[in-house]
Each structure stands twice: as C-alpha cells, then as structure tokens.
C-alpha cells in the first residue's frame, strides 16, 4: 500500500531540490508518460512533475536520484520521513529532533515560544520581529528568541539583507508544529490532477502552456513586489541609491574572476537595455525610453 504522506513529502523534497530541467530528465529516465507530453522542460508543471516522480519511486530510488543528479546544495528539508541538509540526503526524518528542540525551548523561554511560533505559522511568507511584536500587542519581545529558534532549526530565514531579516516555517515542518501547538491541521496538499492525454492522440497546445507559465511567473513577480513594497521598500531604495555598474562589475569579478566576469556583465546590461522603461536623471524624466 502506498504511503501517501511519504509521496507528498517526496514531492515537496524533489520540487525544492531540483530545477525543472532536472525533474524533466529524471522523469524521462524513469519513462513516466507525463514527461513524454513535453519537449521543452521549462513548460512542465513543477508540482505535477515532482508528484509524478514521487508517486512511483521508493527510498532507494530517491537516494539514487540524489546521487546521480546534483541537487541545490543550499536547500534545506526537514520532514517526517526525509532530511536534506548541507547537500546530503538522509532517509531519516527530522521530526523527533525538532520535537525535542521545541521542548527544550519551552523549558527555557516558557509560553513565549508558542506565541511566536503561532504568529509565524499564521503569517503567509516571512515574518519580522516588529510584525510579531505588533501581533502579540507587546506581550513578547521576539528578537532574543528568534535566533534561538533558528539555531534549533524550528524556523528558517525567509529574507535577509542590510540589517533586516524575516523568518518562516518550512512547509514540511508546519504540520508538526501545528500538532504540538494545538492548531488546526493545514489542508493536505492537493494531489495534482491526473494527466489523461495520451501522447500521439492529441496535439499539445504549447502556446497555451507557455501562456500559463508566463501568467504564473507574473503572479510570482507581483507577489514578490507586493511583499517588497510592504516590508522592504526603504532598504531597497537605499540599495538602489548605492548600486551602480561598477558595483555590479566588482561583484561579478569576485564570482567569476577578472576574465570571465565580462560575459555575465554584458548579458545583464543587455537585458536591462531591452526593458521598456523611462530614462531619468537627477532632475527628472528625459522623455526617452530604453526599449
């Protein structure tokens, strides 16, 4: 009998650890019919793709996939059945360790821990100390506890930069913390709709699929910009005032060296040059556009 909880956890892990082209290659190697519907790996649905793979493999195949295909080394996953950290996959879950960490923090800080975690769990996206303090109406100063919670791996950074930081709870850790805090269980992740189209019987509408992908990316960008305007506008403006082509060049030189950096610099500046935006200077608009 298939353990659906493990399948869903494998799906989340695969989606987080691998990019679309890698999922595409893995699916093709496993001869999964879904992947035969596409020629372009970038148009596959990540949720569907990861689920298709997760639903037919076991632990040994999962381990083989992580050994054969290079996952994102910076990714962290702390599930009930699997752990991925520091670039290494373990078939042992993290929940027992996290449960012990929560108990230890409760002994040290009392119910403040539960109050802070509840706020983070009920907040979509990241949460900063000021937001937490505001929602708790000044009952708790969260700043000293957040570092402890991160060190004990109950929360992870959501955004960090220029003295500003937000935290969140990993998707696979959320059910455990909700259970421990007596909160309502989150709705189970919906199983991706099954693909009924058979290759060769009907032509795939790549234009429609590309349009859907563009809409998804637009929504993702709009969500990011909304969060930025709400929480990081001043920091972003400050960064923009300091940023210049020389700063970008110095950054790329550190990454790629004094010879190879120029290819990346040229590519980035060309992309900015193609954007249809107004050209301005310190006294205002010029009436010209870049695009």
mmCIF file of N, CA and C in Angstrom, residues 59-188:
data_model
loop_
_atom_site.group_PDB
_atom_site.id
_atom_site.type_symbol
_atom_site.label_atom_id
_atom_site.label_comp_id
_atom_site.label_asym_id
_atom_site.label_seq_id
_atom_site.Cartn_x
_atom_site.Cartn_y
_atom_site.Cartn_z
ATOM 1 N N UNK A 59 12.382 4.661 -1.507
ATOM 2 C CA UNK A 59 13.515 5.318 -0.855
ATOM 3 C C UNK A 59 14.839 5.058 -1.573
ATOM 4 N N UNK A 60 15.037 3.831 -2.032
ATOM 5 C CA UNK A 60 16.309 3.509 -2.693
ATOM 6 C C UNK A 60 16.461 4.292 -3.989
ATOM 7 N N UNK A 61 15.362 4.424 -4.743
ATOM 8 C CA UNK A 61 15.418 5.195 -5.984
ATOM 9 C C UNK A 61 15.597 6.684 -5.702
ATOM 10 N N UNK A 62 14.973 7.149 -4.624
ATOM 11 C CA UNK A 62 15.134 8.553 -4.247
ATOM 12 C C UNK A 62 16.599 8.850 -3.951
ATOM 13 N N UNK A 63 17.224 7.973 -3.201
ATOM 14 C CA UNK A 63 18.642 8.163 -2.864
ATOM 15 C C UNK A 63 19.502 8.131 -4.128
ATOM 16 N N UNK A 64 19.157 7.238 -5.038
ATOM 17 C CA UNK A 64 19.903 7.141 -6.295
ATOM 18 C C UNK A 64 19.762 8.421 -7.120
ATOM 19 N N UNK A 65 18.562 8.998 -7.115
ATOM 20 C CA UNK A 65 18.329 10.249 -7.845
ATOM 21 C C UNK A 65 19.217 11.358 -7.296
ATOM 22 N N UNK A 66 19.323 11.440 -5.973
ATOM 23 C CA UNK A 66 20.139 12.486 -5.357
ATOM 24 C C UNK A 66 21.631 12.248 -5.578
ATOM 25 N N UNK A 67 22.005 11.005 -5.807
ATOM 26 C CA UNK A 67 23.413 10.704 -6.087
ATOM 27 C C UNK A 67 23.755 10.950 -7.551
ATOM 28 N N UNK A 68 22.778 10.742 -8.427
ATOM 29 C CA UNK A 68 23.007 10.866 -9.868
ATOM 30 C C UNK A 68 22.859 12.301 -10.357
ATOM 31 N N UNK A 69 21.884 13.008 -9.809
ATOM 32 C CA UNK A 69 21.594 14.381 -10.231
ATOM 33 C C UNK A 69 21.983 15.333 -9.102
ATOM 34 N N UNK A 70 22.611 16.424 -9.465
ATOM 35 C CA UNK A 70 23.117 17.350 -8.450
ATOM 36 C C UNK A 70 21.993 18.240 -7.920
ATOM 37 N N UNK A 71 21.606 18.078 -6.658
ATOM 38 C CA UNK A 71 20.564 18.939 -6.085
ATOM 39 C C UNK A 71 21.135 20.297 -5.699
ATOM 40 N N UNK A 72 20.252 21.237 -5.419
ATOM 41 C CA UNK A 72 20.686 22.550 -4.934
ATOM 42 C C UNK A 72 21.288 22.359 -3.541
ATOM 43 N N UNK A 73 22.558 22.645 -3.412
ATOM 44 C CA UNK A 73 23.266 22.337 -2.168
ATOM 45 C C UNK A 73 22.807 23.195 -0.994
ATOM 46 N N UNK A 74 22.230 24.362 -1.283
ATOM 47 C CA UNK A 74 21.822 25.268 -0.209
ATOM 48 C C UNK A 74 20.422 24.962 0.334
ATOM 49 N N UNK A 75 19.729 24.058 -0.317
ATOM 50 C CA UNK A 75 18.357 23.730 0.076
ATOM 51 C C UNK A 75 18.343 22.994 1.410
ATOM 52 N N UNK A 76 17.309 23.274 2.202
ATOM 53 C CA UNK A 76 17.110 22.584 3.480
ATOM 54 C C UNK A 76 15.733 21.927 3.465
ATOM 55 N N UNK A 77 15.675 20.683 3.929
ATOM 56 C CA UNK A 77 14.404 19.965 4.034
ATOM 57 C C UNK A 77 14.419 19.158 5.323
ATOM 58 N N UNK A 78 13.389 19.341 6.159
ATOM 59 C CA UNK A 78 13.332 18.662 7.458
ATOM 60 C C UNK A 78 11.953 18.049 7.646
ATOM 61 N N UNK A 79 11.741 16.922 7.007
ATOM 62 C CA UNK A 79 10.436 16.290 7.037
ATOM 63 C C UNK A 79 10.307 15.204 8.084
ATOM 64 N N UNK A 80 9.148 14.568 8.073
ATOM 65 C CA UNK A 80 8.900 13.455 8.989
ATOM 66 C C UNK A 80 9.670 12.212 8.556
ATOM 67 N N UNK A 81 9.864 12.063 7.249
ATOM 68 C CA UNK A 81 10.486 10.854 6.709
ATOM 69 C C UNK A 81 11.864 11.093 6.095
ATOM 70 N N UNK A 82 12.140 12.335 5.681
ATOM 71 C CA UNK A 82 13.396 12.625 4.989
ATOM 72 C C UNK A 82 14.014 13.915 5.516
ATOM 73 N N UNK A 83 15.337 13.980 5.388
ATOM 74 C CA UNK A 83 16.077 15.188 5.754
ATOM 75 C C UNK A 83 17.096 15.469 4.657
ATOM 76 N N UNK A 84 17.176 16.723 4.264
ATOM 77 C CA UNK A 84 18.213 17.134 3.312
ATOM 78 C C UNK A 84 18.849 18.412 3.844
ATOM 79 N N UNK A 85 20.132 18.329 4.121
ATOM 80 C CA UNK A 85 20.833 19.469 4.710
ATOM 81 C C UNK A 85 22.318 19.365 4.379
ATOM 82 N N UNK A 86 22.939 20.513 4.139
ATOM 83 C CA UNK A 86 24.367 20.553 3.789
ATOM 84 C C UNK A 86 24.671 19.679 2.574
ATOM 85 N N UNK A 87 23.715 19.616 1.653
ATOM 86 C CA UNK A 87 23.925 18.868 0.419
ATOM 87 C C UNK A 87 23.793 17.367 0.541
ATOM 88 N N UNK A 88 23.331 16.882 1.704
ATOM 89 C CA UNK A 88 23.247 15.435 1.925
ATOM 90 C C UNK A 88 21.817 15.007 2.225
ATOM 91 N N UNK A 89 21.392 13.917 1.592
ATOM 92 C CA UNK A 89 20.062 13.359 1.827
ATOM 93 C C UNK A 89 20.139 12.258 2.872
ATOM 94 N N UNK A 90 19.212 12.297 3.820
ATOM 95 C CA UNK A 90 19.088 11.228 4.809
ATOM 96 C C UNK A 90 17.676 10.665 4.725
ATOM 97 N N UNK A 91 17.570 9.349 4.786
ATOM 98 C CA UNK A 91 16.263 8.696 4.773
ATOM 99 C C UNK A 91 15.667 8.638 6.174
ATOM 100 N N UNK A 92 16.229 9.412 7.062
ATOM 101 C CA UNK A 92 15.721 9.536 8.430
ATOM 102 C C UNK A 92 15.122 10.932 8.586
ATOM 103 N N UNK A 93 13.933 10.997 9.135
ATOM 104 C CA UNK A 93 13.257 12.279 9.293
ATOM 105 C C UNK A 93 13.844 13.133 10.406
ATOM 106 N N UNK A 94 13.367 14.385 10.463
ATOM 107 C CA UNK A 94 13.871 15.354 11.446
ATOM 108 C C UNK A 94 12.876 15.644 12.567
ATOM 109 N N UNK A 95 11.683 15.086 12.487
ATOM 110 C CA UNK A 95 10.637 15.500 13.414
ATOM 111 C C UNK A 95 10.959 15.203 14.873
ATOM 112 N N UNK A 96 11.567 14.073 15.167
ATOM 113 C CA UNK A 96 11.887 13.755 16.565
ATOM 114 C C UNK A 96 12.871 14.774 17.139
ATOM 115 N N UNK A 97 13.855 15.135 16.332
ATOM 116 C CA UNK A 97 14.833 16.138 16.770
ATOM 117 C C UNK A 97 14.165 17.490 16.976
ATOM 118 N N UNK A 98 13.290 17.866 16.050
ATOM 119 C CA UNK A 98 12.599 19.155 16.153
ATOM 120 C C UNK A 98 11.655 19.180 17.355
ATOM 121 N N UNK A 99 11.021 18.056 17.616
ATOM 122 C CA UNK A 99 10.124 17.978 18.776
ATOM 123 C C UNK A 99 10.919 18.174 20.073
ATOM 124 N N UNK A 100 12.096 17.576 20.135
ATOM 125 C CA UNK A 100 12.959 17.746 21.312
ATOM 126 C C UNK A 100 13.435 19.190 21.436
ATOM 127 N N UNK A 101 13.737 19.804 20.296
ATOM 128 C CA UNK A 101 14.173 21.205 20.301
ATOM 129 C C UNK A 101 13.072 22.116 20.828
ATOM 130 N N UNK A 102 11.843 21.843 20.414
ATOM 131 C CA UNK A 102 10.710 22.644 20.876
ATOM 132 C C UNK A 102 10.538 22.511 22.385
ATOM 133 N N UNK A 103 10.654 21.300 22.891
ATOM 134 C CA UNK A 103 10.516 21.079 24.334
ATOM 135 C C UNK A 103 11.611 21.809 25.107
ATOM 136 N N UNK A 104 12.820 21.783 24.566
ATOM 137 C CA UNK A 104 13.933 22.471 25.227
ATOM 138 C C UNK A 104 13.711 23.979 25.263
ATOM 139 N N UNK A 105 13.234 24.535 24.153
ATOM 140 C CA UNK A 105 12.978 25.975 24.099
ATOM 141 C C UNK A 105 11.837 26.371 25.031
ATOM 142 N N UNK A 106 10.848 25.518 25.149
ATOM 143 C CA UNK A 106 9.737 25.797 26.066
ATOM 144 C C UNK A 106 10.226 25.844 27.510
ATOM 145 N N UNK A 107 11.125 24.943 27.861
ATOM 146 C CA UNK A 107 11.668 24.933 29.221
ATOM 147 C C UNK A 107 12.451 26.213 29.495
ATOM 148 N N UNK A 108 13.120 26.698 28.466
ATOM 149 C CA UNK A 108 13.985 27.859 28.623
ATOM 150 C C UNK A 108 13.213 29.178 28.588
ATOM 151 N N UNK A 109 12.196 29.248 27.707
ATOM 152 C CA UNK A 109 11.513 30.532 27.487
ATOM 153 C C UNK A 109 10.025 30.515 27.813
ATOM 154 N N UNK A 110 9.495 29.376 28.198
ATOM 155 C CA UNK A 110 8.081 29.316 28.551
ATOM 156 C C UNK A 110 7.162 29.428 27.347
ATOM 157 N N UNK A 111 5.958 29.992 27.585
ATOM 158 C CA UNK A 111 4.948 30.037 26.521
ATOM 159 C C UNK A 111 5.240 31.097 25.461
ATOM 160 N N UNK A 112 6.300 31.879 25.651
ATOM 161 C CA UNK A 112 6.670 32.861 24.625
ATOM 162 C C UNK A 112 6.970 32.163 23.298
ATOM 163 N N UNK A 113 7.563 30.983 23.401
ATOM 164 C CA UNK A 113 7.928 30.229 22.200
ATOM 165 C C UNK A 113 6.682 29.896 21.388
ATOM 166 N N UNK A 114 5.654 29.388 22.070
ATOM 167 C CA UNK A 114 4.420 29.011 21.380
ATOM 168 C C UNK A 114 3.757 30.229 20.736
ATOM 169 N N UNK A 115 3.758 31.342 21.456
ATOM 170 C CA UNK A 115 3.107 32.550 20.937
ATOM 171 C C UNK A 115 3.789 33.037 19.654
ATOM 172 N N UNK A 116 5.105 33.026 19.663
ATOM 173 C CA UNK A 116 5.848 33.483 18.484
ATOM 174 C C UNK A 116 5.646 32.530 17.311
ATOM 175 N N UNK A 117 5.719 31.242 17.586
ATOM 176 C CA UNK A 117 5.545 30.253 16.519
ATOM 177 C C UNK A 117 4.151 30.331 15.902
ATOM 178 N N UNK A 118 3.147 30.572 16.734
ATOM 179 C CA UNK A 118 1.780 30.676 16.212
ATOM 180 C C UNK A 118 1.655 31.841 15.235
ATOM 181 N N UNK A 119 2.286 32.956 15.567
ATOM 182 C CA UNK A 119 2.237 34.119 14.670
ATOM 183 C C UNK A 119 2.913 33.789 13.339
ATOM 184 N N UNK A 120 4.081 33.165 13.406
ATOM 185 C CA UNK A 120 4.816 32.829 12.179
ATOM 186 C C UNK A 120 4.028 31.832 11.336
ATOM 187 N N UNK A 121 3.424 30.847 11.993
ATOM 188 C CA UNK A 121 2.661 29.829 11.269
ATOM 189 C C UNK A 121 1.432 30.416 10.579
ATOM 190 N N UNK A 122 0.843 31.418 11.196
ATOM 191 C CA UNK A 122 -0.380 32.001 10.644
ATOM 192 C C UNK A 122 -0.100 33.136 9.667
ATOM 193 N N UNK A 123 1.179 33.432 9.432
ATOM 194 C CA UNK A 123 1.551 34.506 8.510
ATOM 195 C C UNK A 123 2.068 33.911 7.216
ATOM 196 N N UNK A 124 1.492 34.324 6.104
ATOM 197 C CA UNK A 124 1.987 33.838 4.817
ATOM 198 C C UNK A 124 3.278 34.569 4.479
ATOM 199 N N UNK A 125 4.225 33.852 3.918
ATOM 200 C CA UNK A 125 5.517 34.457 3.618
ATOM 201 C C UNK A 125 6.350 34.588 4.878
ATOM 202 N N UNK A 126 7.208 35.599 4.912
ATOM 203 C CA UNK A 126 8.088 35.789 6.055
ATOM 204 C C UNK A 126 7.494 36.713 7.099
ATOM 205 N N UNK A 127 8.108 36.707 8.268
ATOM 206 C CA UNK A 127 7.626 37.500 9.392
ATOM 207 C C UNK A 127 8.831 38.112 10.103
ATOM 208 N N UNK A 128 8.799 39.427 10.340
ATOM 209 C CA UNK A 128 9.921 40.069 11.023
ATOM 210 C C UNK A 128 9.572 40.342 12.484
ATOM 211 N N UNK A 129 10.564 40.657 13.322
ATOM 212 C CA UNK A 129 10.310 40.851 14.757
ATOM 213 C C UNK A 129 9.268 41.925 15.064
ATOM 214 N N UNK A 130 9.268 43.011 14.290
ATOM 215 C CA UNK A 130 8.301 44.080 14.547
ATOM 216 C C UNK A 130 6.874 43.606 14.306
ATOM 217 N N UNK A 131 6.682 42.841 13.237
ATOM 218 C CA UNK A 131 5.350 42.302 12.938
ATOM 219 C C UNK A 131 4.884 41.362 14.047
ATOM 220 N N UNK A 132 5.800 40.520 14.510
ATOM 221 C CA UNK A 132 5.443 39.567 15.564
ATOM 222 C C UNK A 132 5.062 40.310 16.841
ATOM 223 N N UNK A 133 5.884 41.294 17.212
ATOM 224 C CA UNK A 133 5.608 42.074 18.424
ATOM 225 C C UNK A 133 4.273 42.800 18.314
ATOM 226 N N UNK A 134 3.989 43.323 17.126
ATOM 227 C CA UNK A 134 2.731 44.047 16.914
ATOM 228 C C UNK A 134 1.530 43.116 17.050
ATOM 229 N N UNK A 135 1.641 41.919 16.472
ATOM 230 C CA UNK A 135 0.524 40.970 16.539
ATOM 231 C C UNK A 135 0.320 40.425 17.947
ATOM 232 N N UNK A 136 1.399 40.405 18.720
ATOM 233 C CA UNK A 136 1.289 39.951 20.112
ATOM 234 C C UNK A 136 1.019 41.118 21.062
ATOM 235 N N UNK A 137 0.810 42.305 20.482
ATOM 236 C CA UNK A 137 0.455 43.511 21.243
ATOM 237 C C UNK A 137 1.444 43.806 22.368
ATOM 238 N N UNK A 138 2.716 43.611 22.053
ATOM 239 C CA UNK A 138 3.761 43.960 23.008
ATOM 240 C C UNK A 138 3.931 42.999 24.164
ATOM 241 N N UNK A 139 3.216 41.869 24.143
ATOM 242 C CA UNK A 139 3.325 40.909 25.252
ATOM 243 C C UNK A 139 4.693 40.229 25.282
ATOM 244 N N UNK A 140 5.296 40.106 24.114
ATOM 245 C CA UNK A 140 6.560 39.373 23.992
ATOM 246 C C UNK A 140 7.515 40.157 23.104
ATOM 247 N N UNK A 141 8.781 40.207 23.507
ATOM 248 C CA UNK A 141 9.830 40.741 22.637
ATOM 249 C C UNK A 141 10.431 39.544 21.901
ATOM 250 N N UNK A 142 10.124 39.382 20.615
ATOM 251 C CA UNK A 142 10.542 38.161 19.915
ATOM 252 C C UNK A 142 12.018 38.115 19.530
ATOM 253 N N UNK A 143 12.655 39.277 19.448
ATOM 254 C CA UNK A 143 14.022 39.336 18.907
ATOM 255 C C UNK A 143 14.991 38.343 19.559
ATOM 256 N N UNK A 144 15.057 38.267 20.901
ATOM 257 C CA UNK A 144 16.036 37.348 21.510
ATOM 258 C C UNK A 144 15.732 35.871 21.239
ATOM 259 N N UNK A 145 14.449 35.552 21.013
ATOM 260 C CA UNK A 145 14.068 34.149 20.852
ATOM 261 C C UNK A 145 14.227 33.651 19.421
ATOM 262 N N UNK A 146 14.110 34.549 18.456
ATOM 263 C CA UNK A 146 14.143 34.128 17.057
ATOM 264 C C UNK A 146 15.472 33.481 16.678
ATOM 265 N N UNK A 147 16.561 34.048 17.170
ATOM 266 C CA UNK A 147 17.873 33.461 16.878
ATOM 267 C C UNK A 147 17.976 32.057 17.465
ATOM 268 N N UNK A 148 17.434 31.876 18.668
ATOM 269 C CA UNK A 148 17.424 30.556 19.305
ATOM 270 C C UNK A 148 16.597 29.563 18.498
ATOM 271 N N UNK A 149 15.442 30.013 18.040
ATOM 272 C CA UNK A 149 14.562 29.140 17.257
ATOM 273 C C UNK A 149 15.214 28.733 15.936
ATOM 274 N N UNK A 150 15.922 29.680 15.331
ATOM 275 C CA UNK A 150 16.617 29.356 14.083
ATOM 276 C C UNK A 150 17.754 28.370 14.342
ATOM 277 N N UNK A 151 18.490 28.596 15.417
ATOM 278 C CA UNK A 151 19.601 27.704 15.753
ATOM 279 C C UNK A 151 19.101 26.288 16.033
ATOM 280 N N UNK A 152 17.912 26.194 16.631
ATOM 281 C CA UNK A 152 17.323 24.882 16.933
ATOM 282 C C UNK A 152 16.533 24.319 15.748
ATOM 283 N N UNK A 153 16.569 25.050 14.622
ATOM 284 C CA UNK A 153 16.034 24.589 13.331
ATOM 285 C C UNK A 153 14.513 24.506 13.268
ATOM 286 N N UNK A 154 13.830 25.226 14.165
ATOM 287 C CA UNK A 154 12.370 25.264 14.096
ATOM 288 C C UNK A 154 11.894 26.253 13.041
ATOM 289 N N UNK A 155 12.680 27.293 12.806
ATOM 290 C CA UNK A 155 12.355 28.284 11.785
ATOM 291 C C UNK A 155 13.582 28.494 10.905
ATOM 292 N N UNK A 156 13.358 29.095 9.747
ATOM 293 C CA UNK A 156 14.463 29.368 8.820
ATOM 294 C C UNK A 156 14.328 30.791 8.296
ATOM 295 N N UNK A 157 15.433 31.396 7.878
ATOM 296 C CA UNK A 157 15.342 32.742 7.287
ATOM 297 C C UNK A 157 14.522 32.715 6.003
ATOM 298 N N UNK A 158 13.646 33.680 5.872
ATOM 299 C CA UNK A 158 12.847 33.837 4.658
ATOM 300 C C UNK A 158 13.455 34.911 3.762
ATOM 301 N N UNK A 159 13.963 35.961 4.409
ATOM 302 C CA UNK A 159 14.652 37.043 3.701
ATOM 303 C C UNK A 159 15.665 37.650 4.661
ATOM 304 N N UNK A 160 16.822 38.012 4.117
ATOM 305 C CA UNK A 160 17.851 38.617 4.958
ATOM 306 C C UNK A 160 18.667 39.590 4.128
ATOM 307 N N UNK A 161 18.864 40.786 4.653
ATOM 308 C CA UNK A 161 19.675 41.758 3.944
ATOM 309 C C UNK A 161 19.697 43.108 4.621
ATOM 310 N N UNK A 162 20.871 43.716 4.682
ATOM 311 C CA UNK A 162 21.049 45.078 5.174
ATOM 312 C C UNK A 162 20.411 45.286 6.553
ATOM 313 N N UNK A 163 20.696 44.374 7.470
ATOM 314 C CA UNK A 163 20.205 44.520 8.836
ATOM 315 C C UNK A 163 18.748 44.160 9.026
ATOM 316 N N UNK A 164 18.115 43.648 7.982
ATOM 317 C CA UNK A 164 16.694 43.288 8.054
ATOM 318 C C UNK A 164 16.555 41.787 7.838
ATOM 319 N N UNK A 165 15.663 41.152 8.607
ATOM 320 C CA UNK A 165 15.524 39.700 8.488
ATOM 321 C C UNK A 165 14.090 39.268 8.755
ATOM 322 N N UNK A 166 13.641 38.297 7.982
ATOM 323 C CA UNK A 166 12.336 37.680 8.186
ATOM 324 C C UNK A 166 12.528 36.177 8.340
ATOM 325 N N UNK A 167 11.602 35.551 9.074
ATOM 326 C CA UNK A 167 11.664 34.107 9.286
ATOM 327 C C UNK A 167 10.363 33.455 8.851
ATOM 328 N N UNK A 168 10.449 32.163 8.574
ATOM 329 C CA UNK A 168 9.265 31.382 8.247
ATOM 330 C C UNK A 168 9.461 29.960 8.750
ATOM 331 N N UNK A 169 8.408 29.161 8.633
ATOM 332 C CA UNK A 169 8.467 27.739 8.990
ATOM 333 C C UNK A 169 8.423 26.939 7.698
ATOM 334 N N UNK A 170 9.308 25.974 7.565
ATOM 335 C CA UNK A 170 9.328 25.139 6.369
ATOM 336 C C UNK A 170 7.993 24.408 6.207
ATOM 337 N N UNK A 171 7.596 24.233 4.964
ATOM 338 C CA UNK A 171 6.311 23.598 4.664
ATOM 339 C C UNK A 171 6.180 22.230 5.325
ATOM 340 N N UNK A 172 7.258 21.453 5.313
ATOM 341 C CA UNK A 172 7.206 20.099 5.863
ATOM 342 C C UNK A 172 7.296 20.070 7.388
ATOM 343 N N UNK A 173 7.687 21.190 7.989
ATOM 344 C CA UNK A 173 7.767 21.280 9.453
ATOM 345 C C UNK A 173 6.456 21.806 10.035
ATOM 346 N N UNK A 174 5.710 22.531 9.229
ATOM 347 C CA UNK A 174 4.468 23.152 9.688
ATOM 348 C C UNK A 174 3.484 22.164 10.324
ATOM 349 N N UNK A 175 3.225 20.983 9.727
ATOM 350 C CA UNK A 175 2.275 20.051 10.358
ATOM 351 C C UNK A 175 2.696 19.620 11.758
ATOM 352 N N UNK A 176 3.994 19.417 11.958
ATOM 353 C CA UNK A 176 4.491 19.016 13.277
ATOM 354 C C UNK A 176 4.242 20.113 14.304
ATOM 355 N N UNK A 177 4.608 21.343 13.970
ATOM 356 C CA UNK A 177 4.448 22.444 14.922
ATOM 357 C C UNK A 177 2.975 22.728 15.202
ATOM 358 N N UNK A 178 2.153 22.622 14.187
ATOM 359 C CA UNK A 178 0.715 22.831 14.396
ATOM 360 C C UNK A 178 0.154 21.783 15.356
ATOM 361 N N UNK A 179 0.608 20.566 15.201
ATOM 362 C CA UNK A 179 0.169 19.493 16.092
ATOM 363 C C UNK A 179 0.624 19.772 17.521
ATOM 364 N N UNK A 180 1.879 20.173 17.676
ATOM 365 C CA UNK A 180 2.432 20.434 19.005
ATOM 366 C C UNK A 180 1.792 21.656 19.666
ATOM 367 N N UNK A 181 1.367 22.622 18.851
ATOM 368 C CA UNK A 181 0.786 23.856 19.392
ATOM 369 C C UNK A 181 -0.733 23.791 19.496
ATOM 370 N N UNK A 182 -1.310 22.685 19.072
ATOM 371 C CA UNK A 182 -2.761 22.534 19.151
ATOM 372 C C UNK A 182 -3.513 23.360 18.130
ATOM 373 N N UNK A 183 -2.864 23.672 17.019
ATOM 374 C CA UNK A 183 -3.520 24.443 15.960
ATOM 375 C C UNK A 183 -4.190 23.498 14.971
ATOM 376 N N UNK A 184 -5.106 24.049 14.206
ATOM 377 C CA UNK A 184 -5.782 23.250 13.187
ATOM 378 C C UNK A 184 -4.765 22.766 12.166
ATOM 379 N N UNK A 185 -4.926 21.522 11.758
ATOM 380 C CA UNK A 185 -4.010 20.974 10.762
ATOM 381 C C UNK A 185 -4.199 21.697 9.439
ATOM 382 N N UNK A 186 -3.104 21.954 8.745
ATOM 383 C CA UNK A 186 -3.248 22.566 7.422
ATOM 384 C C UNK A 186 -3.900 21.576 6.472
ATOM 385 N N UNK A 187 -4.598 22.108 5.488
ATOM 386 C CA UNK A 187 -5.207 21.224 4.498
ATOM 387 C C UNK A 187 -4.117 20.460 3.769
ATOM 388 N N UNK A 188 -4.383 19.185 3.549
ATOM 389 C CA UNK A 188 -3.393 18.375 2.841
ATOM 390 C C UNK A 188 -3.177 18.928 1.446
#
